[in-house]
XYZ file of C-alpha atoms in Angstrom:
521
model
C -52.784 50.925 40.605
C -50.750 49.474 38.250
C -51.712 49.720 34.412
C -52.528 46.245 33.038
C -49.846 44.372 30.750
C -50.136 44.483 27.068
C -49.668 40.879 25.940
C -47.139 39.753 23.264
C -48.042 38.255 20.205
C -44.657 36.636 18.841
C -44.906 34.639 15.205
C -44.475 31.012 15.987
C -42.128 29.093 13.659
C -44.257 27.062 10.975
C -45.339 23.561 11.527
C -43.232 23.166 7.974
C -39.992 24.389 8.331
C -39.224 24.260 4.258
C -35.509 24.034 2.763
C -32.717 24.588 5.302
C -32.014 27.787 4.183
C -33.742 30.832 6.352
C -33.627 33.219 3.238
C -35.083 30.724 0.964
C -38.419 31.538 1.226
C -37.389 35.335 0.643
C -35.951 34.193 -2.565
C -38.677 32.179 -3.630
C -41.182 34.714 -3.407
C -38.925 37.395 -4.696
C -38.539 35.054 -7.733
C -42.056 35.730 -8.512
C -41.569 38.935 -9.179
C -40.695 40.403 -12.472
C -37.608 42.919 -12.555
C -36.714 44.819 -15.738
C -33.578 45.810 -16.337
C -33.152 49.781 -16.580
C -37.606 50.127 -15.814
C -39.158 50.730 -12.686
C -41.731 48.475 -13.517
C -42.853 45.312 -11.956
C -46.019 43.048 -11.481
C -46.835 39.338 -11.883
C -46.755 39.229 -15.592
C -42.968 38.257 -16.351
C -43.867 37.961 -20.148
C -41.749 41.062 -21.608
C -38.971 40.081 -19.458
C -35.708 39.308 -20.881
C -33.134 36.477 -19.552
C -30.468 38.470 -20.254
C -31.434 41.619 -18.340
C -32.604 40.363 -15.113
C -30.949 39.050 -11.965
C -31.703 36.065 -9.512
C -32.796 37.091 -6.245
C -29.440 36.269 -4.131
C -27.153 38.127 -6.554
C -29.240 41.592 -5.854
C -29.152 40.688 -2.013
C -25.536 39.955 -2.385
C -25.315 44.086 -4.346
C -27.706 45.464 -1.794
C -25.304 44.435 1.292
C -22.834 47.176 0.311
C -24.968 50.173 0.590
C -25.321 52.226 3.252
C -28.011 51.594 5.399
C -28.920 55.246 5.034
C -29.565 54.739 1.441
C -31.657 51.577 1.516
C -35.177 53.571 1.652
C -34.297 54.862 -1.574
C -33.939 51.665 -2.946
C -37.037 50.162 -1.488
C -38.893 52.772 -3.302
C -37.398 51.799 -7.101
C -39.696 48.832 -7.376
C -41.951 46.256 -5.845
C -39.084 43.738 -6.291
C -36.382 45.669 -4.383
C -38.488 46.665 -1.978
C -39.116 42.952 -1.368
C -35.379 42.393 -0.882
C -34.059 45.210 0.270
C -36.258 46.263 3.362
C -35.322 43.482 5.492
C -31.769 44.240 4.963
C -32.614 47.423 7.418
C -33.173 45.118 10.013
C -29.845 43.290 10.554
C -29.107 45.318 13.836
C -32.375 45.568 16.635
C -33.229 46.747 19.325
C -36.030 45.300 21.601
C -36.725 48.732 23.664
C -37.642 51.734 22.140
C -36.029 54.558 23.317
C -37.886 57.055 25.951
C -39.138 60.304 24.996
C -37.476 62.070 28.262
C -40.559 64.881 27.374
C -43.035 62.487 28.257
C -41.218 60.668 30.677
C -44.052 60.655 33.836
C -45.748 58.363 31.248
C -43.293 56.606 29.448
C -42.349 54.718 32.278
C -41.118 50.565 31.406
C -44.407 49.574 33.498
C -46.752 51.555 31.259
C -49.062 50.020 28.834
C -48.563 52.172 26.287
C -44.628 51.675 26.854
C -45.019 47.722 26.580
C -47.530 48.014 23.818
C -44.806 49.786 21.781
C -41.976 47.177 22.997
C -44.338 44.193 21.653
C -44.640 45.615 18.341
C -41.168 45.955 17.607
C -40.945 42.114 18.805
C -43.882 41.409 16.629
C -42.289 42.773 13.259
C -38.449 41.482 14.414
C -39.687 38.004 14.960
C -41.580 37.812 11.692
C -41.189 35.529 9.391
C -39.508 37.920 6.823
C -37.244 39.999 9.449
C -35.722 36.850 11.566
C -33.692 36.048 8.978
C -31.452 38.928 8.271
C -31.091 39.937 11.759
C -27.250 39.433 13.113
C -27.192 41.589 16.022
C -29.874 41.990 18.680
C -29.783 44.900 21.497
C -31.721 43.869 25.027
C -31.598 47.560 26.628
C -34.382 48.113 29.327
C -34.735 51.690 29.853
C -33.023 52.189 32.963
C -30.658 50.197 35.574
C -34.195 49.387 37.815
C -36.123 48.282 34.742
C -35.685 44.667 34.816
C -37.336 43.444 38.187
C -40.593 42.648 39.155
C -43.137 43.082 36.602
C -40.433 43.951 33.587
C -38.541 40.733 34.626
C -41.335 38.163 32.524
C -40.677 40.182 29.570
C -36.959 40.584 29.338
C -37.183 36.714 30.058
C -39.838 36.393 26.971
C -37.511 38.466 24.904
C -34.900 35.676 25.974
C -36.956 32.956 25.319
C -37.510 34.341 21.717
C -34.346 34.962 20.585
C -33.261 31.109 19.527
C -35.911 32.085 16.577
C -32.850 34.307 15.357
C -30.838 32.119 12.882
C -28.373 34.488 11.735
C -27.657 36.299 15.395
C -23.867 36.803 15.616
C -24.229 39.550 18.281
C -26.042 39.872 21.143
C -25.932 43.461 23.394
C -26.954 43.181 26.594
C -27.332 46.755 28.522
C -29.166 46.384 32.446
C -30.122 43.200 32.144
C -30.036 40.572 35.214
C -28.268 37.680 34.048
C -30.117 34.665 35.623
C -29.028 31.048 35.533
C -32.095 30.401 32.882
C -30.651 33.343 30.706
C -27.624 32.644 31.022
C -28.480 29.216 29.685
C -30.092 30.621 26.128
C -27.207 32.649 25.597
C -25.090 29.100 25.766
C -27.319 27.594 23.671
C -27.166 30.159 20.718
C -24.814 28.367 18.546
C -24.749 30.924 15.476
C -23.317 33.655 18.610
C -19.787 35.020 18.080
C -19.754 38.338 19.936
C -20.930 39.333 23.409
C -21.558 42.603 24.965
C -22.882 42.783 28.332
C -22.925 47.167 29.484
C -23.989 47.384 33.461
C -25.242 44.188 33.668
C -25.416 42.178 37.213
C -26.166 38.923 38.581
C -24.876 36.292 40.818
C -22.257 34.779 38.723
C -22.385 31.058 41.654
C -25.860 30.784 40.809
C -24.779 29.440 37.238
C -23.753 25.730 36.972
C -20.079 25.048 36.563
C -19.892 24.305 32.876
C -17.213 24.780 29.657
C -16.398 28.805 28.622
C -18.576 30.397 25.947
C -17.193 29.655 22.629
C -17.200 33.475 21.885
C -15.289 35.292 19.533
C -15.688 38.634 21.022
C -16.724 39.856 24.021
C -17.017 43.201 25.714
C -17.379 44.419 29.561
C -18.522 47.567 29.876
C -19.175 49.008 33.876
C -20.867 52.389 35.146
C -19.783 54.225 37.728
C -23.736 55.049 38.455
C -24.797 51.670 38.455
C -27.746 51.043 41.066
C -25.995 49.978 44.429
C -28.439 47.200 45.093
C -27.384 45.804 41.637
C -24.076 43.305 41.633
C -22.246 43.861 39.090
C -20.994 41.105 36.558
C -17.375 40.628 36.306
C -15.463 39.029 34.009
C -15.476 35.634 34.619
C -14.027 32.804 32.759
C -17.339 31.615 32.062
C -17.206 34.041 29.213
C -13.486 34.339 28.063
C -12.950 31.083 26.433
C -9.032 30.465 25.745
C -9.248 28.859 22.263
C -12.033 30.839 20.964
C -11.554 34.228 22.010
C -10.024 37.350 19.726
C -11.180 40.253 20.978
C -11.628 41.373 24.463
C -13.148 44.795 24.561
C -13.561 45.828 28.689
C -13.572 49.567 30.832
C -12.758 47.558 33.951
C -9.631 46.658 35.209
C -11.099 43.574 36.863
C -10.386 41.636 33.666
C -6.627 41.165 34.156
C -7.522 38.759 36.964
C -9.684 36.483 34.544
C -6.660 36.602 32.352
C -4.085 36.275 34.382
C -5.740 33.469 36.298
C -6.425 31.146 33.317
C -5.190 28.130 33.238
C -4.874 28.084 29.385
C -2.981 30.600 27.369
C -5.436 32.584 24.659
C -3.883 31.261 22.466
C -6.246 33.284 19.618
C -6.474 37.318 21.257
C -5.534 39.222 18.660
C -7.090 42.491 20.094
C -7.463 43.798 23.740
C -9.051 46.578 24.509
C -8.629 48.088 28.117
C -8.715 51.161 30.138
C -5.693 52.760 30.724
C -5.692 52.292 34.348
C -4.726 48.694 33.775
C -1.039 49.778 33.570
C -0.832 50.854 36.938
C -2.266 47.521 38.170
C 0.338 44.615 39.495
C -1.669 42.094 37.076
C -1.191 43.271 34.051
C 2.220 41.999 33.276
C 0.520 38.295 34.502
C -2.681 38.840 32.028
C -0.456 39.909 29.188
C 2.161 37.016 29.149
C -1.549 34.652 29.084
C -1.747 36.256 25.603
C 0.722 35.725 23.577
C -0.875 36.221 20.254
C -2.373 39.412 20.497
C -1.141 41.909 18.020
C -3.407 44.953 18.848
C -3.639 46.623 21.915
C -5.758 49.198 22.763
C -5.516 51.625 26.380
C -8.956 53.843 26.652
C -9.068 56.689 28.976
C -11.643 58.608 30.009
C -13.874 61.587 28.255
C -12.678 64.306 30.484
C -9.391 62.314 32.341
C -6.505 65.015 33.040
C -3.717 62.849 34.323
C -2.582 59.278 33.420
C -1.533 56.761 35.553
C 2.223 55.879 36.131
C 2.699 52.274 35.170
C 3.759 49.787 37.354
C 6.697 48.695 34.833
C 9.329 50.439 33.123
C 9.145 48.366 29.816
C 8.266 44.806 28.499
C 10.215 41.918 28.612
C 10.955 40.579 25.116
C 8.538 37.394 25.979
C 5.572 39.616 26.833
C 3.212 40.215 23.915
C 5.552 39.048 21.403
C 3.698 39.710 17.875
C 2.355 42.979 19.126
C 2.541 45.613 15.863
C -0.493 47.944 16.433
C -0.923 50.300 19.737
C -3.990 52.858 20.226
C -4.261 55.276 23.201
C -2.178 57.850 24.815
C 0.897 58.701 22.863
C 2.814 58.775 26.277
C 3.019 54.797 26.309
C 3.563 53.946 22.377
C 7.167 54.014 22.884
C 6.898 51.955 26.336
C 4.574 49.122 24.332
C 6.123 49.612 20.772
C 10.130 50.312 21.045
C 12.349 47.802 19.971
C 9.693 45.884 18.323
C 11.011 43.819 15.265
C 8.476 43.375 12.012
C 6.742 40.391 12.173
C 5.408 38.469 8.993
C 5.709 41.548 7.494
C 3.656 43.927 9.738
C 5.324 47.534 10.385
C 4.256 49.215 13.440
C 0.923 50.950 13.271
C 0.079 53.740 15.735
C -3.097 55.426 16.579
C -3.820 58.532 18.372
C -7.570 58.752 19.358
C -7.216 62.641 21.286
C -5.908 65.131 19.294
C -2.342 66.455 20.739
C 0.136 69.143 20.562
C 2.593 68.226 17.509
C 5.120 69.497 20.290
C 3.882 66.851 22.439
C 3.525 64.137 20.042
C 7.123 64.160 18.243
C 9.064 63.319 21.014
C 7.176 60.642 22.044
C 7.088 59.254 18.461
C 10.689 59.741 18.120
C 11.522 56.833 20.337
C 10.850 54.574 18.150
C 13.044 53.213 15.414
C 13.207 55.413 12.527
C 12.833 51.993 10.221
C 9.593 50.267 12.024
C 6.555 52.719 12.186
C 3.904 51.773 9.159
C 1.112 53.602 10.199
C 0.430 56.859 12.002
C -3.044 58.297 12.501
C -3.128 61.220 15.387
C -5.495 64.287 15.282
C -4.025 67.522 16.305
C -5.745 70.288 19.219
C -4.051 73.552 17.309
C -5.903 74.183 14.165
C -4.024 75.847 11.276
C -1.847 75.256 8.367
C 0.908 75.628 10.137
C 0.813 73.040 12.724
C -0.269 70.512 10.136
C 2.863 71.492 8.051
C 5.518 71.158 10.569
C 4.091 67.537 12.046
C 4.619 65.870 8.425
C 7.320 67.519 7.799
C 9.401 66.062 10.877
C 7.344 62.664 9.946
C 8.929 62.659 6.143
C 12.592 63.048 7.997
C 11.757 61.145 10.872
C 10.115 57.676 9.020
C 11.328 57.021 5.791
C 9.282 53.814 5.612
C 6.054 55.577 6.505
C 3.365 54.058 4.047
C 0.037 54.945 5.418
C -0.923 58.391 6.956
C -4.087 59.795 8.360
C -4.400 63.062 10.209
C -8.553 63.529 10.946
C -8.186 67.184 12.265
C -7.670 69.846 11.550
C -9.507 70.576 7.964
C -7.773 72.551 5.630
C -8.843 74.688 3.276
C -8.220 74.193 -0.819
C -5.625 76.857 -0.471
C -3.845 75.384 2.408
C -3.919 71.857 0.525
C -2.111 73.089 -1.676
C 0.392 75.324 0.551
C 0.537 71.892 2.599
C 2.101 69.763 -0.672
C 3.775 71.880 -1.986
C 6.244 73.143 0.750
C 6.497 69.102 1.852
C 9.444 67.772 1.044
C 8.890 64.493 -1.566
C 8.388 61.057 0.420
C 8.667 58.046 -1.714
C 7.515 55.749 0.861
C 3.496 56.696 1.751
C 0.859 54.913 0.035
C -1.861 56.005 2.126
C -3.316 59.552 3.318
C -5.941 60.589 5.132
C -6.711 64.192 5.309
C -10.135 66.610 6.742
C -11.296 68.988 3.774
C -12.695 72.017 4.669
C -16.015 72.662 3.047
C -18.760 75.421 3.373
C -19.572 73.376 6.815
C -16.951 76.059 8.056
C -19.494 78.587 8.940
C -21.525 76.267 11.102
C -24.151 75.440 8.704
C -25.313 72.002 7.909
C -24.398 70.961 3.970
C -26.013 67.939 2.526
C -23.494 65.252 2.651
C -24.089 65.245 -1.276
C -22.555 68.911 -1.348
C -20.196 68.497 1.229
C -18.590 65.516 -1.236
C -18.962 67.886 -4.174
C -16.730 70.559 -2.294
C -14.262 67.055 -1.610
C -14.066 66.305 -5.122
C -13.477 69.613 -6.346
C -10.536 69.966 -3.727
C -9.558 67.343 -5.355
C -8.987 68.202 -8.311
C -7.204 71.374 -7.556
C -4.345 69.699 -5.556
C -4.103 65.900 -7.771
C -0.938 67.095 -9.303
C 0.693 68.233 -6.543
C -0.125 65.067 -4.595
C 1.274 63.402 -7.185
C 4.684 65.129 -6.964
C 4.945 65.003 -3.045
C 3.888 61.254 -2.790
C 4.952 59.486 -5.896
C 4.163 56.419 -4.756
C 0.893 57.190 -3.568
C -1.977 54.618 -4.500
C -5.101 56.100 -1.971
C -6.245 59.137 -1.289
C -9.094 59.833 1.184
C -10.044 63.373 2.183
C -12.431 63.611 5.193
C -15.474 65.904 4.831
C -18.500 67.510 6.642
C -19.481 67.243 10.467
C -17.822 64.408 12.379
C -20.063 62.114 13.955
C -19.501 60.856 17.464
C -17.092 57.690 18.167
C -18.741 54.716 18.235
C -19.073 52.585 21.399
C -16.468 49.743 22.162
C -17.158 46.046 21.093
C -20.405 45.911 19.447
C -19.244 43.878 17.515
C -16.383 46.046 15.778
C -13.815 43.313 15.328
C -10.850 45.231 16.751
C -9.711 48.274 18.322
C -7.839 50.026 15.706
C -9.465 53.541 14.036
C -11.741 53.952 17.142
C -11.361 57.288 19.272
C -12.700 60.536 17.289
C -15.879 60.590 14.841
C -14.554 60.404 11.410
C -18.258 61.455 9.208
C -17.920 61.108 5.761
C -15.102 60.717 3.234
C -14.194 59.951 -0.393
C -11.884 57.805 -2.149
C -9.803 58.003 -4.918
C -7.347 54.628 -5.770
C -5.054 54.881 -8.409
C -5.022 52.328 -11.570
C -2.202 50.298 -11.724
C -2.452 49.936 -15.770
C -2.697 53.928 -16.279
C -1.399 55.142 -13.151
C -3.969 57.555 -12.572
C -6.848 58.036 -9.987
C-alpha cells in the first residue's frame, strides 16, 4: 500500500504586488532597523543612531555579495539587521530534492511521506516571500533516473509550475527529469533564464511544437552511460542552441556536433565549447567548428579513468576554422594541433591549460611546438612530486617563452625550503606577471588544518621567499600560493561561464598584488 502524499503548501504571490523591485520590500523592512556603526546592537529605537555611521540597506547587500558563502552564518549572527540581509543571500543556489541518506534508504524512498514531506518544506521556505528573490539558480534533481513517473510526476510538474515565482532565476539544472511538452513550455517562458543544464534527462523531443530556439546563453548536455534503458535520452537539439544567443556550450556527448554542424545560422556569439575528447575522432567536427567562428575557448574533456586518446580524424586546422581561437584546455597531446601557428588576436596571447597532471618529460615537447613568441598562459599540474621536477619544467619554460606573463602550476606543493631552492636557482624572467604555486603546510602529514592555519602557514611562506620572488620575476604584480586540501573539480556548465581553470580541485589560496605607487605587495 502506498503511503499517502504529503500536500504542498507553496506562498502565493500577494494580491498587491508593491514597487517593481523584488528586493524592495527586503529593503524596506531592513530600513526599520537600526544599525550602529562599530556595536552589535540593534532594536526599533533608531534614536542614538548617527547619519554618518550607518549604511542604507542596498549598499550592505551590495558588501555582503563578496563573501564567501561559508562565512555568511557568521555574519547573520553580528546583529538583527544583518541577519535580516544577509540570510537570504545563502539561498541564491537551490535545490528542490534533498539528498538521500543511502543508511536509511528502504525508507527514504521518492514515494515516501516522510521523503515528500521533507521535499515540500524546502519548497515552502524557497518560495517565500523573503527567499524568491535572491534565488538565481534552481536544481530539479529527483533522486534517481526512475523517480519522475507515476506518482513523483505531479510534483516535479508542481515544482515546474512554481518556478515562474523566481524573478531573479538565471540558471536552471535539470538532473532525471522528463521533459514534457508542458515543461518544456515554462522553461520558454522564463524570460530572466540565461543558462541551461539538463544531466540524464529524456523525453520525446517531436512531442514539442515547432517553435524559435531558446534564447539561452549557456547551455550544458550532460549523458550517463547508466541511464535507465526505458528512458530516451535528450539530445541536443536546436530547440536549445540558439545561433545569436548562445556563448557557451558545455556537452559529454558527441551528438552535439550534428546540432552544430547542421545549423542553418552560424553562432555567431560561442565563445566557449566544451566537449569530450572523442569529438576529434568524429567526421563532424571539422563541419560544427567552421559553424562557430567566434569561439575563442575550447575545451576537450576526457574521462576520469580514460587510458588512451582517440586519433583525430584531421591532421591540423585550416586557417578559416576557428579563427579567433587563443585559449585550449585538455590533453596536452592536441594543444599544438589546435594552437600552432595561431597569430595574437586583439591582443590575446595563447593561454593553455592542463587539467591532469603530466610528466614534465611528456609535457615539453608537446609545448615546444608552439611559437616561442605566442604562449601567454600556462597552467599544467605535474604527476612526479618533488623539487626537482618543478625546477626543471620552469626552467625550460623561462628559455622556452620569453613572453610568458601568467603561470600557475597547482601540484606539487613545495615546502618553504624548496620555495626558496625553486627561485633562487631560476634563472630571472622579466616577462611573468602572474604565478600560481601549492604551499606545503602542516596538511603534509594527513591531518586536517583549519583553513585559518593553513593561510597562516601561506603567509608566513610568504614572507620568507618575497625577496627572492622579487629578484626572479621583476616584473611580477600577483602572487597566489595554493594551500590546504584540494577540493574536488567542479561539474561542467552550471553555470560557470567558460571552460578555462576547470580540471583539478584548486581549495584555498591567498593573494598578494603589488602597489603600483610603492611597488610593494
Amino acid at each position: 500500500m502506498q503511503s499517502p502524499r504529503t500536500p504542498l503548501h507553496i506562498p502565493t504571490s500577494p494580491t498587491n504586488q508593491g514597487p517593481k523591485s523584488p528586493l524592495s520590500g527586503l529593503f524596506r523592512r531592513a530600513r526599520g532597523f537600526s544599525f550602529i556603526s562599530g556595536s552589535r546592537r540593534s532594536g526599533s529605537n533608531s534614536g542614538g543612531e548617527s547619519g554618518q555611521n550607518s549604511l542604507p540597506a542596498e549598499l550592505w547587500l551590495k558588501i555582503f555579495a563578496h563573501i564567501p558563502l561559508y562565512l555568511l552564518p557568521h555574519v547573520t549572527l553580528t546583529c538583527r539587521t544583518f541577519r535580516f540581509l544577509a540570510q537570504p543571500l545563502m539561498f541564491t543556489v537551490i535545490s528542490t530534492h534533498p539528498a538521500r541518506d543511502q543508511s536509511h534508504s528502504h525508507s527514504m524512498t521518492s514515494s515516501s511521506s516522510r521523503y515528500h514531506k521533507r521535499v515540500a518544506e524546502r519548497l515552502e521556505l524557497f518560495f517565500s516571500p523573503r527567499i524568491r528573490p535572491v534565488v538565481t539558480h534552481c536544481k530539479v534533481s529527483p533522486p534517481s533516473a526512475t523517480s519522475d513517473d507515476g506518482e513523483d510526476d505531479d510534483l516535479i510538474d508542481y515544482i515546474f509550475t512554481v518556478l515562474p515565482k523566481l524573478p531573479n532565476l538565471r540558471v536552471l539544472s535539470c538532473r532525471h527529469v522528463r521533459l514534457t511538452p508542458a515543461r518544456l513550455h515554462i522553461i520558454h517562458s522564463l524570460s530572466s533564464l540565461s543558462g541551461l543544464t539538463l544531466d540524464s534527462c529524456y523525453g520525446q523531443m517531436s512531442d514539442f511544437p515547432a517553435a524559435e530556439s531558446f534564447s539561452l546563453k549557456e547551455v550544458t548536455f550532460k549523458h550517463s552511460a547508466s541511464q535507465h534503458k526505458s528512458q530516451m535520452p535528450l539530445g541536443p537539439t536546436n530547440l536549445f542552441l540558439s545561433p545569436s544567443h548562445l556563448e557557451h556550450l558545455h556537452a559529454t556527448t558527441v551528438h552535439v556536433l550534428s546540432s552544430l554542424s547542421h545549423s542553418p545560422e552560424a553562432f555567431s556569439s560561442l565563445r566557449t565549447l566544451d566537449l569530450p575528447v572523442e569529438c576529434v575522432a568524429s567526421e563532424d567536427f571539422i563541419p560544427a567548428v567552421m559553424r562557430c567562428p567566434a569561439v575563442e575557448h575550447l575545451v576537450l574533456r576526457t574521462a576520469p579513468k580514460s587510458t588512451s586518446l582517440p586519433s583525430p580524424h584531421f591532421s591540423g586546422l585550416p586557417d578559416q576554422v576557428l579563427p579567433r581561437l587563443h585559449s585550449f584546455t585538455g590533453p596536452h597531446h592536441f594543444a599544438a594541433l589546435f594552437l600552432r601557428g595561431r597569430r595574437v588576436v586583439d591582443g590575446h596571447g595563447l593561454t593553455v591549460h592542463i587539467p591532469h597532471p603530466t610528466r614534465p618529460t611528456s609535457l615539453l615537447p608537446s609545448l615546444t611546438k608552439l611559437s616561442h613568441r605566442s604562449l601567454h598562459s600556462l597552467t599544467c599540474s605535474l604527476s612526479t612530486p618533488g623539487l626537482s621536477s618543478v625546477l626543471s619544467l620552469i626552467q625550460s619554460l623561462h628559455a622556452t617563452f620569453p613572453l610568458l606573463a601568467t603561470l600557475c602550476i597547482p601540484q606539487p606543493a613545495l615546502s618553504t625550503n624548496d620555495m626558496k631552492t625553486l627561485l633562487n636557482e631560476l634563472s630571472s624572467h622579466a616577462g611573468v606577471r602572474e604565478l600560481t604555486l601549492r604551499v606545503e603546510g602542516r596538511d603534509k602529514f594527513g591531518l586536517w588544518i583549519p583553513p585559518e592555519e593553513s593561510e597562516k602557514d601561506a603567509m608566513g611562506c610568504f614572507g620568507k621567499v618575497c625577496r627572492a620572488l622579487g629578484k626572479t620575476y621583476p616584473g611580477i604584480e600577483r602572487v597566489t600560493f595554493l594551500h590546504g586540501s584540494e577540493r574536488p573539480a567542479e561539474d561542467i556548465g552550471e553555470g560557470s561561464g567558460g571552460g578555462e581553470g576547470e580540471g583539478e580541485g584548486r581549495g584555498l589560496s591567498v593573494s598578494w598584488v603589488k602597489s603600483k605607487e610603492s611597488g610593494l605587495f
